[in-house]
């Protein structure tokens, strides 16, 4: 969803800035992940797209939480 929003706007660039998975041990499913998204091109439209990307990311996080509960 984030990629689609970015591709629709010429000159807009978005990259994952950082991904931190905790506890960070090998062969352990992380209990927590923190991801940052860097969006560049400052315009009113960019701010709206960044908001849409944030909403899409929040939706994905909720979906992953729901799936994690099912797997359990």
mmCIF file of C-alpha atoms in Angstrom:
data_model
loop_
_atom_site.group_PDB
_atom_site.id
_atom_site.type_symbol
_atom_site.label_atom_id
_atom_site.label_comp_id
_atom_site.label_asym_id
_atom_site.label_seq_id
_atom_site.Cartn_x
_atom_site.Cartn_y
_atom_site.Cartn_z
ATOM 1 C CA UNK A 1 0.000 0.000 0.000
ATOM 2 C CA UNK A 2 2.831 2.405 0.793
ATOM 3 C CA UNK A 3 4.607 1.632 -2.485
ATOM 4 C CA UNK A 4 1.413 2.245 -4.461
ATOM 5 C CA UNK A 5 0.867 5.647 -2.850
ATOM 6 C CA UNK A 6 4.456 6.695 -3.573
ATOM 7 C CA UNK A 7 4.484 5.483 -7.190
ATOM 8 C CA UNK A 8 1.416 7.580 -7.996
ATOM 9 C CA UNK A 9 3.283 10.847 -7.318
ATOM 10 C CA UNK A 10 6.134 12.022 -9.556
ATOM 11 C CA UNK A 11 9.269 13.025 -7.691
ATOM 12 C CA UNK A 12 8.232 11.444 -4.419
ATOM 13 C CA UNK A 13 10.707 9.125 -2.712
ATOM 14 C CA UNK A 14 10.002 6.840 0.232
ATOM 15 C CA UNK A 15 12.406 4.439 1.860
ATOM 16 C CA UNK A 16 12.444 2.349 4.994
ATOM 17 C CA UNK A 17 14.739 4.247 7.293
ATOM 18 C CA UNK A 18 15.241 1.639 9.980
ATOM 19 C CA UNK A 19 13.890 -1.739 11.071
ATOM 20 C CA UNK A 20 14.451 -2.992 14.606
ATOM 21 C CA UNK A 21 13.198 -6.442 15.567
ATOM 22 C CA UNK A 22 13.193 -7.281 19.260
ATOM 23 C CA UNK A 23 14.516 -9.269 21.017
ATOM 24 C CA UNK A 24 16.942 -9.555 18.086
ATOM 25 C CA UNK A 25 18.135 -13.110 18.780
ATOM 26 C CA UNK A 26 18.686 -15.730 16.085
ATOM 27 C CA UNK A 27 15.874 -18.246 15.501
ATOM 28 C CA UNK A 28 13.431 -16.208 17.598
ATOM 29 C CA UNK A 29 10.212 -14.738 16.273
ATOM 30 C CA UNK A 30 10.306 -11.063 17.232
ATOM 31 C CA UNK A 31 7.787 -9.917 19.790
ATOM 32 C CA UNK A 32 8.108 -6.335 18.611
ATOM 33 C CA UNK A 33 9.261 -4.576 15.436
ATOM 34 C CA UNK A 34 9.803 -0.854 14.965
ATOM 35 C CA UNK A 35 9.925 0.493 11.409
ATOM 36 C CA UNK A 36 10.499 4.046 10.244
ATOM 37 C CA UNK A 37 9.430 5.370 6.845
ATOM 38 C CA UNK A 38 11.238 8.306 5.250
ATOM 39 C CA UNK A 39 9.147 10.270 2.700
ATOM 40 C CA UNK A 40 10.796 13.102 0.769
ATOM 41 C CA UNK A 41 9.239 15.880 -1.336
ATOM 42 C CA UNK A 42 7.593 18.530 0.742
ATOM 43 C CA UNK A 43 4.244 19.563 -0.705
ATOM 44 C CA UNK A 44 0.689 19.555 0.576
ATOM 45 C CA UNK A 45 0.073 16.448 -1.560
ATOM 46 C CA UNK A 46 3.113 14.735 -0.021
ATOM 47 C CA UNK A 47 1.762 15.385 3.450
ATOM 48 C CA UNK A 48 -1.562 13.788 2.463
ATOM 49 C CA UNK A 49 0.221 10.784 0.904
ATOM 50 C CA UNK A 50 2.427 10.423 3.975
ATOM 51 C CA UNK A 51 -0.746 10.360 6.071
ATOM 52 C CA UNK A 52 -2.196 7.664 3.788
ATOM 53 C CA UNK A 53 1.041 5.675 4.033
ATOM 54 C CA UNK A 54 0.945 5.940 7.825
ATOM 55 C CA UNK A 55 -2.665 4.738 7.829
ATOM 56 C CA UNK A 56 -1.717 1.811 5.572
ATOM 57 C CA UNK A 57 1.186 0.930 7.877
ATOM 58 C CA UNK A 58 -1.084 1.048 10.940
ATOM 59 C CA UNK A 59 -3.579 -1.194 9.166
ATOM 60 C CA UNK A 60 -0.816 -3.675 8.326
ATOM 61 C CA UNK A 61 0.380 -3.689 11.935
ATOM 62 C CA UNK A 62 -3.134 -4.430 13.168
ATOM 63 C CA UNK A 63 -3.493 -7.236 10.619
ATOM 64 C CA UNK A 64 -0.192 -8.742 11.764
ATOM 65 C CA UNK A 65 -1.271 -8.492 15.401
ATOM 66 C CA UNK A 66 -4.542 -10.256 14.581
ATOM 67 C CA UNK A 67 -2.679 -13.013 12.727
ATOM 68 C CA UNK A 68 -0.235 -13.372 15.611
ATOM 69 C CA UNK A 69 -3.159 -13.908 18.008
ATOM 70 C CA UNK A 70 -4.530 -16.633 15.738
ATOM 71 C CA UNK A 71 -1.151 -18.391 15.606
ATOM 72 C CA UNK A 72 -0.734 -17.825 19.171
#
